[in-house]
């Protein structure tokens, strides 16, 4: 309806706006999207420790080194002494273990580089998830195949909620290799598997606090593994 | 919206078909692709993408211990029993430790004097432990950081010289209640005859002890057992306030006032006072009286009791001095006392003259309330409360005559608190050594200053008033470079002086352990158990026998010489920072005084009448002059005080010893004659200055609003029951909670599991404020400082509203703890635009800090104004080791976010975990204790599950005293208040209505 | 010849039926000359001086905003219980001012009020600038403004949505819609004039710019047809907005539980107030423009008269609302309500209340007299006073209700700090800077529309030619 030149100009303007909007949209999408979270983060560790070797090939359970994870909110990092538990005998001279030996002797701890990190205002509790029979791999991936551990899940709030809302879709049930409660019949159970019945409760109630830690009663229903129900979705179950 | 990388191992197998055992490629396929795509997009040059791409998160370190400590699992709490001595009052504590550091202190339920409760001081102990202002290194002369060994050698040499000169060495210690410490000191004195120990209290208050020594043959102060008293006549005895055993007193006092049903009995507290003490505010009947009238008042009561029996002459004379106005009251009270007989007691403030003490003791004895199993029980005496005067005079004498060659100050600060003469004498001593936590005034003037360990860092033992013993076990290695406690240092020094001393004792712990072995026969097994239990009652307790001497009592009664002319001033320990030893604790500095609600200052408090007579107003600065010393103080007009009396607080005006205490208030110790607590006649001159005072509450009137409900025992017991004032409000709910107008358009919440609620008994609450500090410690609540409080930005999640009912001269006082009510129809929830505050399935009103953008709309819409906003970054002081003070279970809030009481949701979650671990569906009643509830000595706060018909909360909510504050607004709070009941005659309660 | 001559001379010897809206009987060209001339003329030193003053104010305000964001809201005087102070007061005030524009252009247009043509352009411009200033406050009053985008519903990895129950979210929608529509409306109305200016100016760069923004308008009949339709549609769209925006803003308060806020009459009350303050601000600006650019012929006393009538009317509505609030409070039997209103008039903030009453209720009463309505000086002063009064109205509603609410123990007092004051001044600076730029570089009066109402464009009876 206008002169050609004007029309062209109008078209340009319209296209320009559309383009900007589109870009903005795309950027927002990716800016907010999990894929730009730390998935794939794979730092080199001071000690070239291979989960692939220890877990995958030697079949050491997760909970052997990360002892206490089934009781505590955090997953403990093995101490140098627990490494040396074996390595005083096995590969005692290996140069790769120099740092560990040093830590063991001097008591100066090893500084590992953290792979999985949640913000401080998120209270994730390992014990709760493990006791629900959720396998480590559900969040950490097949660590037993990783020479160098990398983050496989976005660990974003939406990702958490996906699982809390319909766990059956996302959860990997506990596997023997994790060493957490698997519900296998006693004799089949690997020696080092920590059974819930033996483990101490995560918390001490605010009464009778001076006895610590309080031995827990045997959980009814052992040893039948049950898939967890839906997780809580209200804010204060994680944020407080 | 986002798909998962892989859902199961099967997916994963498909994902890397070749060899399932092959190591994962890096970067992971999808992630890599996405990143590449993403970088393409980023190359569009849009800033956002650039930021998002640029923010690879920083490198975090994970540092495990080299060797695992026993029991410790990261993330799991450990609880240890320990002890706390507030001067010479002992409390049992339980410390919650995480990753090897104490993060919260609670009262030990098994300790007979703390009974699970704790005071603000006990809570604040943690703050002082992590106080960045504590000194870490030994100072020797000019040498800033000397090795301890060198310092000890130097000291030893000097001591040798002193000894050769035939001079004495004095060791000034604070008031304490540790038997082993005593034993250690005796051992030292035995070994080194030239060493003398003197207890150097910051203020002297041994009138009662002296009197007891003369009259009853017990050289100690009684710790009255209020649980046994039906009738308490308190003459300015601030048992519920600044008394060292206030926690225990409050517990016993409240025990008798819970009123679970109308049949329950209730004690009666009558306060006769010129000051407005916390105890006075809790009285059923409060008589405002000039101190000069006390003796007359008590004397005439005594006469009334004595009836025909002979009474010593001085009593008659004293009785004749009673003002006519009080004569009738005296009669009435005497009758009431008689009625209660041996379950009645008269208690007297430590600062009052000897005569008043004597008269009170006479009355109590006459009533028969002194003796085994009575209110004043010889079995309950304050350890080490023997008369201090003689020692001190001897000390002064030795100083005057220059017989002292060296002085040790162990956690005492005479340079600040002692009177001018003593300070001058001390200055004459050539070699002065300070052993203290802070570089305080005394340490600053000492030759050598050795920073000693905090009581939470060192071994020790304490004896409670009932003779039970507790072990104070260290919870963390000394933060001052491993230097031990006072006792450790003394032992080291002794061994330095004489190698043979303390053979086989490496540290105070060995000494302690050996002593317990010897004197109590404690085996290692028992020892372990005592450490777990935290308390040990020795089987054979020596209870002193009373030898009453009427003559001595009569002799003690003589005119006190307090005159009605002129102004009487008294300086008492401050409620928050006590005698100044807590002055560097910001928590206590910002703890509002329970009566005046003042923070960060001490004042010259006077009655409205006095202020009017002197033409003064609050914030005017005046100068109090006594003899040649004078103190400048701002005026505070305090309703309820007697005319012609001025109250001020000790502990302020410190000059050295930390950043917090600098420039806070005025030093009022000069007002103590010879360092003794007592009334003194002062002359007051107004200065043409104003000084800004800051309170947390500006309005004390109720404006006719039934926010607090009050009744008298008679009315409450009457068949028609209490007539509480109902709100004048349309659609106000009827008593069964049914709203006359259905005021909601949304369906009510259904609480399938728990439904958390709280009940606060205003009849038990004394307004002590322990809950405030407990909450502060538990929930990482910052202090904001005077200026910010002035702006009305204090952060306390729970506050205690104090309302005055009746005339400003003699008001009745009600304390009302106010915290988030976790409303069912929470006004704050609707208005938050980003859903940062929400309703939990268990009835909690959740506050999600990380979602909050800070519109402050919720605060505006909160009828209780209990939400707190971080206007600025209040966690500015990050000097080590301050950050160790934080509770790792609670997020530390940044500026710009709202926060508020969460009902200690972290504790609720922990309890739920525990229940699950034990295979329970529900949390047991009493399994969750909120921080405030746990600390509360009065047991006024009860928290629990309202869905559980058996729970205490559910039952208390049925109580006919129960009501909800502002329930007419239909916000349906989860907190129920129980109305206040005064055990008073109707005519005594001038102001029953809240108008 | 003579006949031709006679034919050629326009017949303006007759008085129009009603008072003319344009004086001095200009020809079409005169109009263009007059108004486009303003644009064409290079700015005088006076202009630069004023601009630099306002610009400085704006810069200072922006600096203070930066300071606030860097340090925290704590640099303001806000506290517990008064968590909203000058920030939201200014927000509501500016939004209110932003109302006149749309009202004049949309509603008066639909009512065929032709006198609007003289002022609608500047009114619309003012609206946009005011809304920009207003929009600033909700952003900077946040504790964490860098998360302001959380107030927009967008898909995110947190799976979090905004809380649609919150009036603040409604605000976001209402205000942004209003801004968009106002801009469109203003720009559309500008098209013909931009074209006129394009044709009028000689210099190359301006010509290029104006021709770009006039989107190739050539004034063809079809252009005019489309234009008229589009204009009518936009007018229809934005008419409800006039009412909706301030109603929604008033919900911020009406929806709350606070006595003094929780009032059902707020929506109409706020809208009336908004129009009131809007017209006052239009008057202030127009009178200045009229005097500086001597547009007396186009902005006649009749215009001023009309606007004053509106001031009088809306002023009385507002006054009625004030009275009604008190009546409702008294009648409700709600003690909190009663206290708040008593305290509002006789409490610590009484001075603010009475200032408000004087400015908003007393002052407009002057305009019962025709003489005063047509007195420029009086009108100017009155318009300023009304603006002050309306600012205090918002201040009183927000602060006096907050500082004494339910529990006496939590009562407090609020006073602003220099930062808040500076930011307010800053927004005034931004506003006037923008308006000055507008007044200089955009035809301040709708040329095309004015041309349409020239006496000579009026239909005239045929006058027989004298033989």
XYZ file of N, CA and C in Angstrom, chain A residues 23 26-42 52 56-57 67-68 71-74 76-81 103 107-117 120-121 123 125 128 131 137 141-142 145-148 150-152 154 156 158-159 162 169-170 172 175 201-213 216-217 219-220 234-237 239-240, chain B residues 1-9 12-13 16 20-24 26 28 30-31 34-35 37-38 41 44 46 48-49 52 55-68 71 73-79 81 94 106 108-110 532-533 835 838 840-841 844 846-850 888-891 905-907 909-911 913-914 916-919 924 926-929 934:
558
model
N 15.311 -14.364 19.144
C 16.604 -14.519 19.821
C 16.396 -14.526 21.330
N 14.863 -17.743 22.468
C 15.828 -18.852 22.419
C 16.821 -18.722 23.569
N 17.352 -17.526 23.726
C 18.363 -17.319 24.758
C 17.779 -17.610 26.128
N 16.570 -17.095 26.348
C 15.931 -17.368 27.637
C 15.860 -18.875 27.841
N 15.348 -19.552 26.816
C 15.179 -20.993 26.926
C 16.491 -21.646 27.335
N 17.544 -21.354 26.593
C 18.811 -22.011 26.911
C 19.432 -21.445 28.176
N 19.224 -20.162 28.374
C 19.755 -19.549 29.587
C 19.200 -20.216 30.822
N 17.926 -20.610 30.737
C 17.286 -21.240 31.884
C 17.448 -22.750 31.840
N 17.943 -23.274 30.739
C 17.818 -24.709 30.534
C 18.920 -25.489 31.228
N 18.585 -26.713 31.570
C 19.525 -27.551 32.310
C 20.827 -27.752 31.576
N 20.733 -27.763 30.254
C 21.947 -28.168 29.528
C 23.075 -27.179 29.773
N 22.725 -25.964 30.201
C 23.824 -25.047 30.507
C 24.152 -25.105 31.988
N 23.475 -25.986 32.726
C 23.983 -26.212 34.092
C 25.253 -27.053 33.959
N 25.738 -27.564 35.050
C 27.097 -28.098 35.021
C 27.201 -29.515 34.487
N 26.178 -29.979 33.808
C 26.266 -31.336 33.278
C 27.539 -31.479 32.450
N 28.279 -32.543 32.720
C 29.505 -32.771 31.977
C 30.730 -32.206 32.666
N 30.527 -31.558 33.774
C 31.663 -31.035 34.542
C 32.539 -32.214 34.982
N 33.814 -32.137 34.674
C 34.657 -33.333 34.845
C 36.064 -32.911 35.229
N 36.222 -46.398 37.989
C 36.053 -47.496 37.040
C 36.817 -48.714 37.549
N 34.021 -50.544 39.356
C 33.643 -51.325 38.187
C 34.354 -52.660 38.131
N 35.661 -52.636 38.330
C 36.424 -53.872 38.108
C 36.633 -54.632 39.404
N 31.491 -44.292 53.597
C 30.812 -44.892 54.743
C 30.033 -43.831 55.498
N 28.815 -44.179 55.886
C 27.996 -43.228 56.647
C 27.010 -42.496 55.773
N 23.483 -42.805 56.522
C 22.990 -42.239 57.776
C 22.992 -40.722 57.747
N 23.815 -40.161 56.905
C 24.048 -38.729 56.987
C 23.457 -37.994 55.783
N 23.259 -36.709 55.983
C 22.758 -35.896 54.873
C 23.796 -35.816 53.770
N 25.057 -35.747 54.158
C 26.117 -35.624 53.159
C 26.782 -36.971 52.954
N 30.077 -38.817 52.970
C 31.448 -38.575 53.424
C 32.479 -38.964 52.363
N 33.533 -38.188 52.273
C 34.646 -38.510 51.378
C 35.637 -39.356 52.173
N 36.080 -40.478 51.615
C 36.975 -41.353 52.391
C 38.230 -40.609 52.845
N 38.670 -40.967 54.049
C 39.887 -40.349 54.575
C 41.106 -41.060 53.997
N 42.221 -40.388 54.094
C 43.458 -41.008 53.589
C 43.684 -42.344 54.279
N 43.341 -42.390 55.557
C 43.612 -43.647 56.280
C 42.802 -44.791 55.683
N 49.515 -37.632 52.846
C 48.405 -37.238 53.723
C 48.331 -38.170 54.920
N 49.202 -36.177 57.944
C 47.894 -35.756 58.453
C 47.381 -34.517 57.740
N 48.101 -34.108 56.691
C 47.630 -32.961 55.895
C 46.685 -33.500 54.818
N 45.396 -33.167 54.932
C 44.411 -33.848 54.091
C 44.567 -33.534 52.601
N 44.036 -34.441 51.796
C 44.028 -34.241 50.342
C 42.887 -33.297 49.996
N 43.136 -32.381 49.081
C 42.058 -31.479 48.653
C 41.472 -31.978 47.345
N 40.372 -32.702 47.437
C 39.711 -33.177 46.220
C 38.939 -32.037 45.595
N 38.664 -32.176 44.318
C 37.855 -31.143 43.640
C 36.418 -31.639 43.568
N 35.532 -30.805 43.987
C 34.136 -31.210 44.122
C 33.461 -31.263 42.753
N 32.755 -32.365 42.508
C 32.055 -32.514 41.228
C 30.598 -32.111 41.365
N 29.898 -32.715 42.312
C 28.468 -32.431 42.492
C 28.298 -31.394 43.581
N 27.688 -30.280 43.219
C 27.534 -29.188 44.184
C 26.131 -28.626 44.084
N 23.853 -23.705 48.756
C 23.771 -23.894 50.206
C 22.331 -23.868 50.698
N 21.443 -23.222 49.965
C 20.061 -23.121 50.449
C 19.224 -24.339 50.070
N 18.750 -28.232 50.924
C 19.152 -29.249 51.898
C 18.828 -30.629 51.335
N 19.387 -34.552 51.280
C 19.778 -35.509 52.305
C 20.013 -36.869 51.667
N 18.150 -40.027 53.296
C 16.724 -40.227 53.025
C 16.528 -40.929 51.699
N 17.765 -44.610 51.837
C 16.872 -45.464 52.619
C 15.561 -45.708 51.889
N 23.257 -44.389 41.380
C 23.365 -44.074 39.962
C 22.222 -43.193 39.485
N 24.900 -41.213 38.042
C 25.243 -41.916 36.817
C 26.063 -43.156 37.105
N 26.469 -43.849 36.046
C 27.212 -45.097 36.214
C 28.654 -44.806 36.601
N 31.719 -46.753 35.774
C 32.322 -46.765 34.434
C 33.123 -45.504 34.176
N 33.251 -44.688 35.189
C 33.946 -43.422 34.972
C 35.354 -43.496 35.554
N 36.339 -43.290 34.699
C 37.702 -43.194 35.213
C 37.825 -41.911 36.002
N 37.332 -40.853 35.397
C 37.263 -39.565 36.083
C 35.792 -39.212 36.200
N 32.325 -37.516 36.317
C 31.755 -36.291 35.773
C 30.292 -36.218 36.179
N 29.783 -35.014 36.157
C 28.393 -34.807 36.548
C 27.492 -35.146 35.378
N 26.560 -36.072 35.595
C 25.709 -36.506 34.485
C 24.319 -35.900 34.566
N 21.644 -32.669 35.686
C 21.707 -31.211 35.844
C 21.623 -30.757 37.298
N 19.236 -29.697 38.810
C 18.434 -28.470 38.896
C 17.127 -28.781 39.615
N 14.047 -28.352 38.754
C 13.072 -29.053 37.938
C 13.393 -30.538 37.853
N 14.686 -30.808 37.734
C 15.116 -32.208 37.635
C 14.756 -32.958 38.913
N 10.957 -33.525 38.868
C 10.541 -34.610 37.974
C 10.494 -35.909 38.726
N 9.360 -43.260 36.975
C 9.920 -43.000 35.653
C 11.433 -42.856 35.709
N 11.937 -42.333 36.810
C 13.325 -41.880 36.809
C 14.263 -42.687 37.677
N 16.450 -45.448 39.548
C 17.079 -46.754 39.390
C 17.068 -47.421 40.760
N 21.148 -51.138 43.565
C 21.900 -52.256 42.974
C 22.916 -52.743 43.992
N 20.373 -44.520 63.406
C 19.454 -43.530 62.848
C 20.211 -42.257 62.474
N 19.654 -41.563 61.534
C 20.308 -40.346 61.067
C 20.328 -39.288 62.161
N 19.267 -39.239 62.901
C 19.118 -38.103 63.818
C 19.074 -38.569 65.256
N 19.315 -37.633 66.125
C 19.033 -37.863 67.532
C 17.874 -36.966 67.892
N 16.886 -37.525 68.561
C 15.764 -36.674 68.942
C 16.224 -35.673 69.982
N 15.463 -34.650 70.168
C 15.962 -33.575 71.046
C 15.799 -33.959 72.501
N 15.145 -35.056 72.796
C 15.195 -35.542 74.183
C 16.276 -36.604 74.279
N 16.749 -36.898 75.500
C 17.760 -37.934 75.695
C 18.964 -37.721 74.811
N 19.373 -36.475 74.678
C 20.356 -36.173 73.642
C 21.750 -36.649 74.019
N 21.948 -36.910 75.317
C 23.337 -37.192 75.702
C 23.754 -38.593 75.324
N 22.807 -39.475 74.994
C 23.225 -40.771 74.482
C 23.386 -40.606 72.987
N 24.595 -40.755 72.512
C 24.757 -40.519 71.099
C 25.761 -41.489 70.544
N 25.513 -42.115 69.417
C 24.228 -42.066 68.733
C 23.266 -43.120 69.277
N 19.131 -47.698 66.641
C 17.768 -47.689 66.121
C 17.140 -49.067 66.232
N 15.826 -49.067 66.231
C 15.135 -50.347 66.196
C 15.262 -50.921 64.779
N 14.036 -52.004 61.351
C 12.914 -51.479 60.586
C 11.979 -52.623 60.202
N 10.699 -52.503 60.483
C 9.769 -53.544 60.056
C 9.787 -53.668 58.541
N 6.712 -29.611 48.849
C 6.573 -28.278 49.458
C 7.962 -27.688 49.716
N 7.992 -26.370 49.707
C 9.283 -25.670 49.715
C 10.168 -26.092 50.886
N 9.558 -26.132 52.093
C 10.402 -26.267 53.283
C 10.915 -27.686 53.470
N 10.593 -28.597 52.544
C 11.228 -29.913 52.683
C 12.660 -29.868 52.167
N 14.167 -26.320 51.274
C 14.676 -24.961 51.506
C 14.289 -24.479 52.898
N 15.273 -24.325 53.773
C 15.019 -23.726 55.088
C 16.306 -23.209 55.668
N 9.927 -30.256 30.330
C 10.592 -29.302 29.416
C 12.031 -29.739 29.151
N 12.672 -30.402 30.108
C 13.984 -30.907 29.724
C 13.981 -32.416 29.853
N 14.659 -33.080 28.899
C 14.673 -34.542 28.981
C 15.905 -34.987 29.748
N 15.838 -36.150 30.313
C 16.973 -36.615 31.081
C 18.013 -37.222 30.158
N 19.244 -37.214 30.619
C 20.282 -37.778 29.780
C 20.038 -39.253 29.570
N 19.692 -39.904 30.622
C 19.342 -41.326 30.493
C 18.525 -41.690 31.703
N 17.656 -42.628 31.494
C 16.694 -42.908 32.553
C 17.129 -44.116 33.361
N 17.761 -45.064 32.660
C 18.130 -46.301 33.362
C 19.396 -46.824 32.718
N 19.894 -47.865 33.269
C 21.137 -48.397 32.696
C 20.895 -48.930 31.292
N 21.244 -46.312 29.058
C 22.656 -45.944 28.986
C 23.388 -46.900 28.060
N 23.047 -48.210 28.151
C 23.689 -49.190 27.278
C 23.465 -48.790 25.829
N 25.720 -45.968 24.781
C 27.100 -46.279 24.389
C 27.167 -47.788 24.096
N 29.990 -51.723 27.036
C 29.383 -51.077 28.201
C 30.403 -50.699 29.241
N 31.552 -51.341 29.239
C 32.519 -51.030 30.290
C 33.459 -49.908 29.874
N 33.267 -49.497 28.614
C 34.166 -48.434 28.149
C 33.874 -47.146 28.934
N 34.880 -46.427 29.175
C 34.728 -45.219 29.989
C 33.869 -44.192 29.266
N 33.154 -43.461 30.017
C 32.254 -42.474 29.413
C 33.074 -41.460 28.617
N 33.988 -37.919 27.146
C 33.798 -36.576 27.733
C 34.066 -35.538 26.653
N 30.040 -35.544 27.663
C 28.948 -36.463 27.331
C 28.279 -35.995 26.045
N 25.295 -35.607 24.634
C 24.242 -34.585 24.568
C 24.722 -33.273 25.147
N 25.340 -33.415 26.305
C 25.812 -32.197 26.948
C 26.692 -31.422 25.976
N 24.836 -29.864 23.202
C 24.073 -28.712 23.680
C 25.016 -27.550 23.885
N 26.165 -27.839 24.411
C 27.052 -26.719 24.679
C 27.479 -26.071 23.364
N 25.827 -26.093 20.497
C 24.676 -25.291 20.034
C 24.663 -23.991 20.788
N 24.835 -24.164 22.041
C 24.651 -23.026 22.913
C 25.674 -21.938 22.578
N 24.650 -20.058 19.743
C 23.664 -19.041 20.115
C 24.360 -17.870 20.787
N 25.492 -15.102 18.978
C 24.563 -14.057 18.549
C 24.910 -12.753 19.253
N 24.247 -12.019 22.304
C 23.299 -11.534 23.310
C 23.926 -11.673 24.693
N 22.912 -12.065 27.648
C 22.432 -13.107 28.542
C 23.138 -14.416 28.270
N 23.164 -14.782 26.980
C 23.807 -16.033 26.613
C 25.264 -15.990 27.054
N 25.407 -16.651 30.658
C 25.075 -18.048 30.980
C 26.207 -18.976 30.568
N 29.352 -18.580 32.879
C 29.380 -18.909 34.295
C 29.661 -20.385 34.515
N 30.814 -20.843 34.171
C 31.296 -22.136 34.666
C 31.517 -21.956 36.155
N 30.976 -22.844 36.934
C 30.975 -22.578 38.373
C 32.411 -22.685 38.925
N 32.671 -21.958 40.010
C 34.034 -21.951 40.550
C 34.417 -23.323 41.108
N 35.713 -23.509 41.287
C 36.220 -24.785 41.763
C 35.975 -24.915 43.266
N 35.207 -25.921 43.674
C 35.007 -26.163 45.101
C 35.924 -27.293 45.546
N 36.449 -27.147 46.752
C 37.324 -28.188 47.292
C 36.540 -29.066 48.258
N 36.869 -30.341 48.253
C 36.319 -31.263 49.244
C 37.488 -31.784 50.063
N 37.487 -31.472 51.353
C 38.648 -31.826 52.155
C 38.240 -32.777 53.277
N 38.431 -34.067 53.084
C 38.149 -35.023 54.158
C 39.266 -34.993 55.183
N 38.949 -35.483 56.388
C 40.007 -35.597 57.396
C 41.035 -36.623 56.922
N 42.250 -36.458 57.377
C 43.275 -37.444 57.001
C 42.966 -38.776 57.671
N 42.542 -38.707 58.935
C 42.129 -39.924 59.634
C 40.800 -39.637 60.320
N 39.853 -40.540 60.172
C 38.500 -40.265 60.655
C 38.456 -40.216 62.174
N 33.338 -41.714 66.032
C 31.920 -41.332 66.048
C 31.543 -40.360 64.949
N 30.540 -38.479 61.881
C 30.176 -38.604 60.471
C 29.792 -37.207 60.007
N 30.402 -36.724 58.944
C 30.032 -35.391 58.472
C 28.527 -35.300 58.273
N 27.938 -34.223 58.784
C 26.511 -34.033 58.593
C 25.661 -34.591 59.711
N 26.260 -35.374 60.596
C 25.499 -35.899 61.727
C 25.872 -35.147 62.987
N 24.864 -34.775 63.783
C 25.174 -34.084 65.033
C 25.626 -35.055 66.114
N 26.499 -34.584 66.999
C 26.840 -35.329 68.210
C 26.489 -34.443 69.394
N 26.026 -35.060 70.452
C 25.619 -34.292 71.614
C 26.502 -34.636 72.808
N 27.376 -33.647 76.967
C 26.963 -32.935 78.176
C 28.146 -32.134 78.690
N 23.812 -29.261 77.434
C 24.060 -30.256 76.402
C 24.403 -29.492 75.140
N 22.049 -26.353 74.891
C 20.737 -26.497 75.507
C 20.938 -26.843 76.969
N 20.606 -29.101 80.215
C 20.602 -30.549 80.403
C 19.386 -30.956 81.226
N 18.532 -31.774 80.613
C 17.284 -32.129 81.302
C 17.546 -32.821 82.626
N 18.684 -33.505 82.724
C 18.920 -34.281 83.951
C 19.599 -33.449 85.019
N 28.386 -38.797 80.124
C 27.186 -38.914 79.292
C 26.007 -38.196 79.941
N 25.793 -38.499 81.246
C 24.634 -37.938 81.939
C 24.796 -36.445 82.166
N 5.586 -16.406 44.992
C 5.304 -17.617 45.765
C 6.518 -18.033 46.605
N 4.753 -19.846 51.345
C 3.702 -20.775 50.946
C 3.217 -21.565 52.153
N 2.563 -25.156 53.913
C 3.018 -26.536 53.780
C 1.875 -27.489 54.112
N 1.956 -28.732 53.640
C 0.903 -29.709 53.947
C 0.754 -29.955 55.444
N 2.589 -25.456 58.149
C 3.635 -24.456 58.354
C 3.489 -23.370 57.307
N 5.672 -21.515 55.163
C 7.070 -21.658 54.755
C 7.590 -20.352 54.178
N 8.853 -20.084 54.480
C 9.503 -18.922 53.876
C 10.707 -19.421 53.103
N 10.673 -19.281 51.790
C 11.762 -19.775 50.947
C 12.663 -18.608 50.580
N 13.782 -18.516 51.277
C 14.647 -17.334 51.125
C 15.135 -17.203 49.698
N 15.523 -18.332 49.108
C 16.173 -18.232 47.802
C 15.192 -17.851 46.706
N 24.755 -25.125 60.645
C 24.842 -25.570 59.257
C 23.505 -26.045 58.690
N 22.515 -26.263 59.541
C 21.223 -26.737 59.043
C 20.309 -25.605 58.610
N 20.743 -24.373 58.807
C 19.877 -23.247 58.484
C 20.591 -22.311 57.521
N 19.893 -21.926 56.462
C 20.482 -21.031 55.475
C 20.790 -19.679 56.096
N 11.810 -25.506 61.390
C 11.471 -26.575 60.443
C 12.617 -27.563 60.285
N 13.873 -27.082 60.500
C 14.994 -28.026 60.385
C 14.896 -29.099 61.452
N 14.400 -28.725 62.629
C 14.248 -29.725 63.691
C 13.079 -30.650 63.376
N 12.066 -31.543 60.429
C 12.523 -32.508 59.426
C 13.391 -33.578 60.068
N 14.318 -33.171 60.927
C 15.181 -34.166 61.585
C 14.333 -35.182 62.341
N 13.334 -34.671 63.061
C 12.506 -35.591 63.850
C 11.757 -36.549 62.928
N 12.773 -37.614 60.019
C 13.748 -38.629 59.582
C 13.878 -39.690 60.659
N 14.031 -39.227 61.887
C 14.230 -40.162 62.989
C 13.050 -41.121 63.077
N 11.045 -42.030 60.709
C 11.116 -42.983 59.595
C 12.140 -44.063 59.903
N 13.288 -43.646 60.436
C 14.329 -44.632 60.731
C 13.815 -45.687 61.692
N 12.928 -45.273 62.582
C 12.395 -46.237 63.537
C 11.124 -46.876 63.011
N 10.841 -46.658 61.733
C 9.701 -47.314 61.112
C 8.371 -46.747 61.549
N 6.633 -38.622 67.275
C 6.032 -38.692 68.607
C 5.815 -37.299 69.171
N 6.338 -34.356 71.500
C 7.503 -33.967 72.282
C 8.813 -34.328 71.616
N 8.753 -34.946 70.455
C 9.989 -35.309 69.758
C 10.601 -34.081 69.101
N 9.739 -33.176 68.665
C 10.228 -31.907 68.129
C 10.101 -30.853 69.213
N 11.231 -30.249 69.544
C 11.196 -29.098 70.427
C 11.712 -27.916 69.636
N 12.549 -25.174 73.889
C 13.566 -25.919 74.616
C 14.258 -25.032 75.645
